PDB file of C-alpha atoms and ligand atoms in Angstrom:
ATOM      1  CA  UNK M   1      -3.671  -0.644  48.123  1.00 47.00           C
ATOM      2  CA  UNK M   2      -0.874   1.625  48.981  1.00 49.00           C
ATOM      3  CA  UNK M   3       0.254   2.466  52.392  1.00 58.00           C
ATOM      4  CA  UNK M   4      -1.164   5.452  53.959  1.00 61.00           C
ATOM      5  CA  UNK M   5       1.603   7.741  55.271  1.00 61.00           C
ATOM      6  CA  UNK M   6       0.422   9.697  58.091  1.00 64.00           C
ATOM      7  CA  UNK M   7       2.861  12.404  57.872  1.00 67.00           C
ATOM      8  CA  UNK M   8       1.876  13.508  54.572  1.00 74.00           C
ATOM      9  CA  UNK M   9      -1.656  14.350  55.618  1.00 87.00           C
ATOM     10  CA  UNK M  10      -2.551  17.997  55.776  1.00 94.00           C
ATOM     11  CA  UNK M  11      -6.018  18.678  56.864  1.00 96.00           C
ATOM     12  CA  UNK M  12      -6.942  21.681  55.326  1.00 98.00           C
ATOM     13  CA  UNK M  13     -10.584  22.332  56.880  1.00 98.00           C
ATOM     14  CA  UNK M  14     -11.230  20.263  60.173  1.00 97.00           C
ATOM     15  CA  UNK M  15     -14.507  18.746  61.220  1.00 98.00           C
ATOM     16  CA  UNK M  16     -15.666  17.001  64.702  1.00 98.00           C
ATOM     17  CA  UNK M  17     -14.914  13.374  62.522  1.00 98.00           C
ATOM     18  CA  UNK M  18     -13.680  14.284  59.548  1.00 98.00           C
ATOM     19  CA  UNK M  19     -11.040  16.926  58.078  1.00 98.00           C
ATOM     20  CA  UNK M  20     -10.835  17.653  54.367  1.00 98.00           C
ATOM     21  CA  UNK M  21      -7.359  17.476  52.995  1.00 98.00           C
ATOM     22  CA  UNK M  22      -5.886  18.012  49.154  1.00 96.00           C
ATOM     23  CA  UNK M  23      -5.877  14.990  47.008  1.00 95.00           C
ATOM     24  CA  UNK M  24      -2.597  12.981  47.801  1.00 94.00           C
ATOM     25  CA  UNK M  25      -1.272  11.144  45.177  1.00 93.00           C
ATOM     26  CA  UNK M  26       0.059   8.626  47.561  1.00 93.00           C
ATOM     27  CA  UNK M  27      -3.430   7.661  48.043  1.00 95.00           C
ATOM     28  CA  UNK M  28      -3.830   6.940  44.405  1.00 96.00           C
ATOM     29  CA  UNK M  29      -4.882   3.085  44.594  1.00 96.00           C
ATOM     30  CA  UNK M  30      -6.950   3.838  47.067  1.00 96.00           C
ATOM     31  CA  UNK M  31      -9.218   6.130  44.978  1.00 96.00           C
ATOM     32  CA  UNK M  32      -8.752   4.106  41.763  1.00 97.00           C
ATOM     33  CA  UNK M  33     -10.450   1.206  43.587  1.00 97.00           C
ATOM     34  CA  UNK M  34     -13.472   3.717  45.049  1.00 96.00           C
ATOM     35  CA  UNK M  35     -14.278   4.722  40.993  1.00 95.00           C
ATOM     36  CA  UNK M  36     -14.260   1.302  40.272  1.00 97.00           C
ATOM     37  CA  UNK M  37     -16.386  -0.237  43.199  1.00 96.00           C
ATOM     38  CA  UNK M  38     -19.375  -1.024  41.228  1.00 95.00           C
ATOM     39  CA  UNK M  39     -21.461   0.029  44.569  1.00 93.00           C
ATOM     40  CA  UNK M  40     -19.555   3.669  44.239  1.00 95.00           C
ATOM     41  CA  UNK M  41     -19.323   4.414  40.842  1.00 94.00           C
ATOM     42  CA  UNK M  42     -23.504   3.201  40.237  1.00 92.00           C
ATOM     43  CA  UNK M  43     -24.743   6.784  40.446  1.00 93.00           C
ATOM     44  CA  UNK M  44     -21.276   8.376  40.408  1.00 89.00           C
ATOM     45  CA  UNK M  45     -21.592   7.459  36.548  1.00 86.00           C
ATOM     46  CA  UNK M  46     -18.235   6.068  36.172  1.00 89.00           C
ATOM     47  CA  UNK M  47     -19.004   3.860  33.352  1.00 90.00           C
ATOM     48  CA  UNK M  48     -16.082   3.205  32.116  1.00 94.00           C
ATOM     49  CA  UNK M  49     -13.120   0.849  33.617  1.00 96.00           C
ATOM     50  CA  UNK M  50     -10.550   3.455  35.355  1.00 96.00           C
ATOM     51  CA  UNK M  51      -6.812   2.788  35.259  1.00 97.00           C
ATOM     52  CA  UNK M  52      -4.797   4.547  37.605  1.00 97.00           C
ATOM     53  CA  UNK M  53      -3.167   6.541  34.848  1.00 97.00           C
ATOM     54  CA  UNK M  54      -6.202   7.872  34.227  1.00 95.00           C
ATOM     55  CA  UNK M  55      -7.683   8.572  38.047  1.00 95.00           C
ATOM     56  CA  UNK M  56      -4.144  10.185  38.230  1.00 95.00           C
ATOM     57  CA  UNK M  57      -5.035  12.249  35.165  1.00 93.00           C
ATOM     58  CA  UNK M  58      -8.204  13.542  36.608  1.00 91.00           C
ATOM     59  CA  UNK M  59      -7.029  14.483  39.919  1.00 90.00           C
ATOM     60  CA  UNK M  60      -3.297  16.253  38.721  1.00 89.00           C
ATOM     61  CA  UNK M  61      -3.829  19.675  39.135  1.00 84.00           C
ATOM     62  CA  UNK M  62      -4.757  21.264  36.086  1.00 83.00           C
ATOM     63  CA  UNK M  63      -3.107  23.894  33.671  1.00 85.00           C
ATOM     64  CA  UNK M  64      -5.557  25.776  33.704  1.00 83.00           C
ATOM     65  CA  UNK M  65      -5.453  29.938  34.027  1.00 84.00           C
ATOM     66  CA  UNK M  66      -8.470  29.828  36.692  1.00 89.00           C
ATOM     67  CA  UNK M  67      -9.368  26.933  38.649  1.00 91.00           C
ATOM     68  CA  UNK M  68     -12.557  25.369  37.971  1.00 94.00           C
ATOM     69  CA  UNK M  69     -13.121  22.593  40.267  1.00 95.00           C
ATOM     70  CA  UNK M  70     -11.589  21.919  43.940  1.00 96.00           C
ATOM     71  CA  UNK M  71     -11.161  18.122  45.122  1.00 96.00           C
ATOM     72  CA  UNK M  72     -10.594  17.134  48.816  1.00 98.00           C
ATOM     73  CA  UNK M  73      -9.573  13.602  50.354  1.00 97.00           C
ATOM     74  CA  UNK M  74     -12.068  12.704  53.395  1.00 98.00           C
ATOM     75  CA  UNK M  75      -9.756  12.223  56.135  1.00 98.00           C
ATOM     76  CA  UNK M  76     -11.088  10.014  58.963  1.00 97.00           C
ATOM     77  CA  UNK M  77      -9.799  11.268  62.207  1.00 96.00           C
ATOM     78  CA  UNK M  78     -10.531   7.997  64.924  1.00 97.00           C
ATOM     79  CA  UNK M  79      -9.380   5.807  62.102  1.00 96.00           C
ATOM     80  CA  UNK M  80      -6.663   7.516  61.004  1.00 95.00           C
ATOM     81  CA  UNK M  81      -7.383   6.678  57.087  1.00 95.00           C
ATOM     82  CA  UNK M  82      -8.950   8.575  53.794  1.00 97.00           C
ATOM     83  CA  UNK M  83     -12.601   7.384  53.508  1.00 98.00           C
ATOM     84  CA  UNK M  84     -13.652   9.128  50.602  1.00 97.00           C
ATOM     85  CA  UNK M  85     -13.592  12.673  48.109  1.00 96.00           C
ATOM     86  CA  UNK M  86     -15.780  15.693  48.665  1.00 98.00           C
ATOM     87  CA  UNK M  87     -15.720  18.583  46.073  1.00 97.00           C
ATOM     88  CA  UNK M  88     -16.588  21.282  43.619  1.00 98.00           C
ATOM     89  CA  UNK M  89     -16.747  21.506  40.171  1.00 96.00           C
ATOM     90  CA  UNK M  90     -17.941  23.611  37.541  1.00 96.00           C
ATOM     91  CA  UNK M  91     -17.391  26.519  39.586  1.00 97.00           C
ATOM     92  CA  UNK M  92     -18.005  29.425  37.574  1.00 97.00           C
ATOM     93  CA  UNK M  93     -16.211  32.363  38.865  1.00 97.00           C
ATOM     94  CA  UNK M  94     -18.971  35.472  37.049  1.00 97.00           C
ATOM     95  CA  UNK M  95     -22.201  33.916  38.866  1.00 97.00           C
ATOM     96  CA  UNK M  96     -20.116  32.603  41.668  1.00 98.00           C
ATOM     97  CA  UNK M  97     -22.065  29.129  41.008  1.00 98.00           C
ATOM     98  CA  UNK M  98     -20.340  25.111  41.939  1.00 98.00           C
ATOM     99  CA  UNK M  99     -21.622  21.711  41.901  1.00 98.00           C
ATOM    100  CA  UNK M 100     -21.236  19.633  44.971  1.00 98.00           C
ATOM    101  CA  UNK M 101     -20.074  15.947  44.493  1.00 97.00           C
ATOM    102  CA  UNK M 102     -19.200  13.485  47.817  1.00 97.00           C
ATOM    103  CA  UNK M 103     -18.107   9.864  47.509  1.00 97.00           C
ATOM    104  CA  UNK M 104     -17.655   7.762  50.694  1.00 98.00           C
ATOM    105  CA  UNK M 105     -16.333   4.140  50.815  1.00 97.00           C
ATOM    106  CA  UNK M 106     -18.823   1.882  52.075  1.00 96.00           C
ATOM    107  CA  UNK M 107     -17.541   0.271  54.937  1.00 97.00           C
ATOM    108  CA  UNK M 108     -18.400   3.955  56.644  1.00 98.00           C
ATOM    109  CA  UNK M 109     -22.055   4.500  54.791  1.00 98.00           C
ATOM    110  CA  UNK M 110     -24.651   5.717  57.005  1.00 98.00           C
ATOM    111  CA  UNK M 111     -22.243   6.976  59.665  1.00 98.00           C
ATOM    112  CA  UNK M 112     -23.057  10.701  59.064  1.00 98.00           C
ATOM    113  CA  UNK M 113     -19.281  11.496  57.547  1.00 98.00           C
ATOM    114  CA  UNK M 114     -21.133  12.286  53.609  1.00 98.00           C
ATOM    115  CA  UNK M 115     -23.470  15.218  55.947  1.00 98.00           C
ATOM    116  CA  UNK M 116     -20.501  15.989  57.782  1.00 98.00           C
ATOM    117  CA  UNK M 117     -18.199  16.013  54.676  1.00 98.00           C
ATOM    118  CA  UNK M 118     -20.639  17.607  52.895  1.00 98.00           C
ATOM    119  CA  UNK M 119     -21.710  20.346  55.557  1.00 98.00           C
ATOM    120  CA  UNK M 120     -17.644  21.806  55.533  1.00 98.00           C
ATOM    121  CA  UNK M 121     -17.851  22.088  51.803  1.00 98.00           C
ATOM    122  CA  UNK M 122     -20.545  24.824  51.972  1.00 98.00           C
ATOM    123  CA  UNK M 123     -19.314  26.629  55.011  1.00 98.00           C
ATOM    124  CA  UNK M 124     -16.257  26.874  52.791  1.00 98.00           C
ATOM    125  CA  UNK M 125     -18.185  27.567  49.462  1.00 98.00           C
ATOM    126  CA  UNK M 126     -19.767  30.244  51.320  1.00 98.00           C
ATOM    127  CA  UNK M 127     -17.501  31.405  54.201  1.00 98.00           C
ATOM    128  CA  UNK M 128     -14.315  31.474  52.471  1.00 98.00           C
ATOM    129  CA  UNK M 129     -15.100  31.645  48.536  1.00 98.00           C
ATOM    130  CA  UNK M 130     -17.817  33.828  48.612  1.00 98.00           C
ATOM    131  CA  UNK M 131     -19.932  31.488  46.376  1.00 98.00           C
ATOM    132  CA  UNK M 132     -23.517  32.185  45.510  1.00 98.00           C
ATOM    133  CA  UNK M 133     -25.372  28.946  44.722  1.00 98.00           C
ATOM    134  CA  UNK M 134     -24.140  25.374  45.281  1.00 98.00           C
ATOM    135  CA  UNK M 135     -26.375  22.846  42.881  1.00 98.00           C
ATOM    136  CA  UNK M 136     -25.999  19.204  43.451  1.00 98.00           C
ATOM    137  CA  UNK M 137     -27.037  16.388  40.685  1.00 97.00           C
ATOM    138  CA  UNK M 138     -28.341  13.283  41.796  1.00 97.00           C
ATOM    139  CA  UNK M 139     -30.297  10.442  40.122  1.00 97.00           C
ATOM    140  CA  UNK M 140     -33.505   9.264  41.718  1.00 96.00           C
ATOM    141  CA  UNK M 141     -33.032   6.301  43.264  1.00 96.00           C
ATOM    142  CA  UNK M 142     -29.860   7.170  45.023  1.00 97.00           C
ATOM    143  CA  UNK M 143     -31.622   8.005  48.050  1.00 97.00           C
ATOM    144  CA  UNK M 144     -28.786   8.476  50.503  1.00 98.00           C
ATOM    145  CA  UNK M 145     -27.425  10.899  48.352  1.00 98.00           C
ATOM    146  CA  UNK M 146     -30.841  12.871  47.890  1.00 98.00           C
ATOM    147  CA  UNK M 147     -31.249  12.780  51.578  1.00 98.00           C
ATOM    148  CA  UNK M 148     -27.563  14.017  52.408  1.00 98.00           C
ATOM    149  CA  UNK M 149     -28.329  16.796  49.835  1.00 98.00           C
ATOM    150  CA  UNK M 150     -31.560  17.312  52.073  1.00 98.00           C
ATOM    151  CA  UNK M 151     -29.225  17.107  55.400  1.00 98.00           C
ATOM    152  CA  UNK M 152     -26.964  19.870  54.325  1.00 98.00           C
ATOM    153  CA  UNK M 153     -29.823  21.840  53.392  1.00 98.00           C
ATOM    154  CA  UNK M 154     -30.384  21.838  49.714  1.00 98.00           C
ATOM    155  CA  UNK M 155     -33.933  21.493  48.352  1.00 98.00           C
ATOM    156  CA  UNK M 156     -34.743  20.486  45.212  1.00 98.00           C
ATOM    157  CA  UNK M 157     -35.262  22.726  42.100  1.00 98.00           C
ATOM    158  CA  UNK M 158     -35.662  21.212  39.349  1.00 98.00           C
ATOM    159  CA  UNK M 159     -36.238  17.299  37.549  1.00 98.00           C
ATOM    160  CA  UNK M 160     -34.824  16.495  34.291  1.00 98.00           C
ATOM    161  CA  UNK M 161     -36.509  13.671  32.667  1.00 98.00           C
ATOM    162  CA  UNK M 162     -35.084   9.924  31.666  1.00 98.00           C
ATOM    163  CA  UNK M 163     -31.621  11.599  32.188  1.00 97.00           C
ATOM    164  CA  UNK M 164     -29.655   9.149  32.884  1.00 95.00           C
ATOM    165  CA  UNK M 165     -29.723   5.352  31.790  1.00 95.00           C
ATOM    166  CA  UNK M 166     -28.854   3.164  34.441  1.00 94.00           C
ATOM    167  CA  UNK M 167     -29.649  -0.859  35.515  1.00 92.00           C
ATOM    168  CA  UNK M 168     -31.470  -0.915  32.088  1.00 94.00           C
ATOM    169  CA  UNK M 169     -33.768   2.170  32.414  1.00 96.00           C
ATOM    170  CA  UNK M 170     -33.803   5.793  31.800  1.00 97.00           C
ATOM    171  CA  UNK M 171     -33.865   7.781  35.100  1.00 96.00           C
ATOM    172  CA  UNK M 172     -34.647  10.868  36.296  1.00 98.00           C
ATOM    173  CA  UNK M 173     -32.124  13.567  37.385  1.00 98.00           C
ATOM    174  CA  UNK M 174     -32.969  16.268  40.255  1.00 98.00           C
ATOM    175  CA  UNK M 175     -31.511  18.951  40.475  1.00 98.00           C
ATOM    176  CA  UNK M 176     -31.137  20.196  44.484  1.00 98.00           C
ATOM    177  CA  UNK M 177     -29.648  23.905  45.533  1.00 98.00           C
ATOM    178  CA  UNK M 178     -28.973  26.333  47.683  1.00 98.00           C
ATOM    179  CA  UNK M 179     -28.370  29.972  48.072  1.00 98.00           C
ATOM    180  CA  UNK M 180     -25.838  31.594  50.172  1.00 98.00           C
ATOM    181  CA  UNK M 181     -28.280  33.959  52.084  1.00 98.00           C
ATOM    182  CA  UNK M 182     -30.310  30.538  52.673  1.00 98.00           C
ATOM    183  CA  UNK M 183     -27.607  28.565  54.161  1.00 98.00           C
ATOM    184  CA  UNK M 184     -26.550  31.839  55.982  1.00 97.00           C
ATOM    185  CA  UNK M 185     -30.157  31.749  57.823  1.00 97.00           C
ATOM    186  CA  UNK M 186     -29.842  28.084  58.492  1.00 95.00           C
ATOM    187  CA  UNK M 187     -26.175  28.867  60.517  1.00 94.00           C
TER     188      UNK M 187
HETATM  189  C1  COA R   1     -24.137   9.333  48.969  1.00 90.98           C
HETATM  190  C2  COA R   1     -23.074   8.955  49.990  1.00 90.98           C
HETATM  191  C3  COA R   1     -21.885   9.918  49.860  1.00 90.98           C
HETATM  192  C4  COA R   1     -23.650   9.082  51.402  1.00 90.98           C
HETATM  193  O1  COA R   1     -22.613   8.900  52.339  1.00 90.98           O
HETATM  194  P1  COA R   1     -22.900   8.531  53.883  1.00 90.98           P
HETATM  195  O2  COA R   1     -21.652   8.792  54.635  1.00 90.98           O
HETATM  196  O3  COA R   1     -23.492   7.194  53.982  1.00 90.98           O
HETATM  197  O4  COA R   1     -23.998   9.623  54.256  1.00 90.98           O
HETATM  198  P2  COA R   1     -24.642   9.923  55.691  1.00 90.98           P
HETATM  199  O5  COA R   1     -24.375   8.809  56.630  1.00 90.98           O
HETATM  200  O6  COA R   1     -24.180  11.274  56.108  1.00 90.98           O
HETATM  201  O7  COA R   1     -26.188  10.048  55.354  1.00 90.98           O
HETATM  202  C5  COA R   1     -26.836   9.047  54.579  1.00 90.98           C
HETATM  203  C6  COA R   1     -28.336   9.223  54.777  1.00 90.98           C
HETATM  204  O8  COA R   1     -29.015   8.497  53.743  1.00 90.98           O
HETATM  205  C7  COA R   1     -29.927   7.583  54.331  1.00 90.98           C
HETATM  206  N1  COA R   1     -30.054   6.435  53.436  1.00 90.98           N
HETATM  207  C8  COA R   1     -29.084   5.594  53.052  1.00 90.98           C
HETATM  208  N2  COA R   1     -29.606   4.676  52.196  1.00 90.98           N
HETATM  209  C9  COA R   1     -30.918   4.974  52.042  1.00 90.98           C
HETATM  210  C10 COA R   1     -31.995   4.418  51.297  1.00 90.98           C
HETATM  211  N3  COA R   1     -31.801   3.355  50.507  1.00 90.98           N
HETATM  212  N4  COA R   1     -33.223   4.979  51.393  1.00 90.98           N
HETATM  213  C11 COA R   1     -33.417   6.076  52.172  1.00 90.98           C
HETATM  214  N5  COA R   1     -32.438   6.665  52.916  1.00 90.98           N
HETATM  215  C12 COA R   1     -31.197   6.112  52.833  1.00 90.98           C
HETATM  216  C13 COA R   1     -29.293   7.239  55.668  1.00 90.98           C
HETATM  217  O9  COA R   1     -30.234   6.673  56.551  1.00 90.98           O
HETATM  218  C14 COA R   1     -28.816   8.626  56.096  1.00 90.98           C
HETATM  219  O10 COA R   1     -29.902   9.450  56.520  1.00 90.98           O
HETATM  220  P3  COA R   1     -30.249   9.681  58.100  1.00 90.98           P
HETATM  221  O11 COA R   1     -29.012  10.258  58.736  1.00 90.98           O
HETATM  222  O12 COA R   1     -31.416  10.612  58.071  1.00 90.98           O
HETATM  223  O13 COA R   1     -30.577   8.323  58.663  1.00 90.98           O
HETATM  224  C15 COA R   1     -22.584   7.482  49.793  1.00 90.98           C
HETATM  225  O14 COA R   1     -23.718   6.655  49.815  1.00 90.98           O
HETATM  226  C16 COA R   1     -21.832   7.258  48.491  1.00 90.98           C
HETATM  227  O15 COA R   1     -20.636   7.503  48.428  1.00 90.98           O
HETATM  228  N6  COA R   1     -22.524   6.776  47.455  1.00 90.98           N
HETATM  229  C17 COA R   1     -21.866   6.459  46.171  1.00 90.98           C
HETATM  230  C18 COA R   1     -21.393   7.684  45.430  1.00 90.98           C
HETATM  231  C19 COA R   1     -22.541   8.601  45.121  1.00 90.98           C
HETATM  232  O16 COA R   1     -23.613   8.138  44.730  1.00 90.98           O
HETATM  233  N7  COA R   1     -22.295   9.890  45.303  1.00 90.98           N
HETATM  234  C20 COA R   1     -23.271  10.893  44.988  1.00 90.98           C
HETATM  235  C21 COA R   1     -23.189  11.242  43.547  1.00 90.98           C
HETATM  236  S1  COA R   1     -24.133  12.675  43.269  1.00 90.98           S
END
């Protein structure tokens, strides 16, 4: 695992616990071994062995004219380490529409830092980038996801059925969201 250098953390958006900071490429081990911890990448979908070339890949910033997805590092602020990613993607600019994703490393599951994590990303989907709906994908029987989607106040839409195929079976995916002027009330 490589070394985590203190001085080149920059939170970016600061929570009671946690701040979110931009992906650091220092940290690049670290997240290589979170997409292939078969307990995190289960219901991430990351079915595939990841190399760090590749996890390097995906996080580089892209070439692209208009930026379509936004990655932070979960910074933990007692423990002074990264604990996880928190982000957007899809984000389509016209309907002002994003996908939430959140990953946390399991030694700090059920702590609250995924709500907390998860919480900052729509004040800033909202608050700062003006977005319109945040939509979050999650597979049935990943229940602490479904009920941090629930935390941070989404509520489910829709169910797409036998999406997925996971531990031998087709699952369901649900579909949760949220509105801006919904969130707004729940401030
Ligand atoms: C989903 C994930 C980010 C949650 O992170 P976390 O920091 O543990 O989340 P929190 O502590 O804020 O909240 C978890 C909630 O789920 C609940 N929970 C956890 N496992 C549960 C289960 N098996 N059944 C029911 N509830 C469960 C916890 O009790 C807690 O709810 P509570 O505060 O009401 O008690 C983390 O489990 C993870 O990284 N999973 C792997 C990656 C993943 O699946 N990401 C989502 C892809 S869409």
């Amino acid at each position: 695992m490589s070394e985590v250098k203190e001085d080149k953390v920059f939170p970016f958006i600061e929570g009671e616990n946690v701040s979110l900071c931009p992906v650091n490429m220092d940290h690049i081990h670290l997240y290589t071994k979170w997409m292939n911890d078969p307990q995190l990448r289960k219901y991430a979908r990351y079915n595939m062995p990841q190399t760090i070339e590749e996890v390097k890949k995906l996080f580089e910033p892209k070439e692209e004219p208009v930026k379509n997805e936004i990655f932070f590092e979960i910074w933990h602020k007692k423990d002074e380490k990264p604990i996880g990613f928190v982000g957007l993607i899809r984000i389509q600019w016209l309907t002002r529409n994003a996908h939430i994703f959140y990953l946390i490393e399991p030694n700090y599951w059920g702590q609250n830092n995924g709500t907390e994590a998860g919480k900052l990303v729509l004040e800033y989907s909202f608050k700062e980038l003006n977005l319109h709906k945040i939509t979050a994908r999650m597979f049935s029987p990943n229940k602490a996801s479904l009920r941090v989607a629930e935390k941070i106040g989404l509520t489910h839409e829709i169910t797409l059925k036998q999406e997925v195929y996971i531990d031998g079976e087709h699952i369901d995916a649900l579909e949760y969201s949220i509105f801006k002027e919904d969130w707004m009330k729940l401030q």
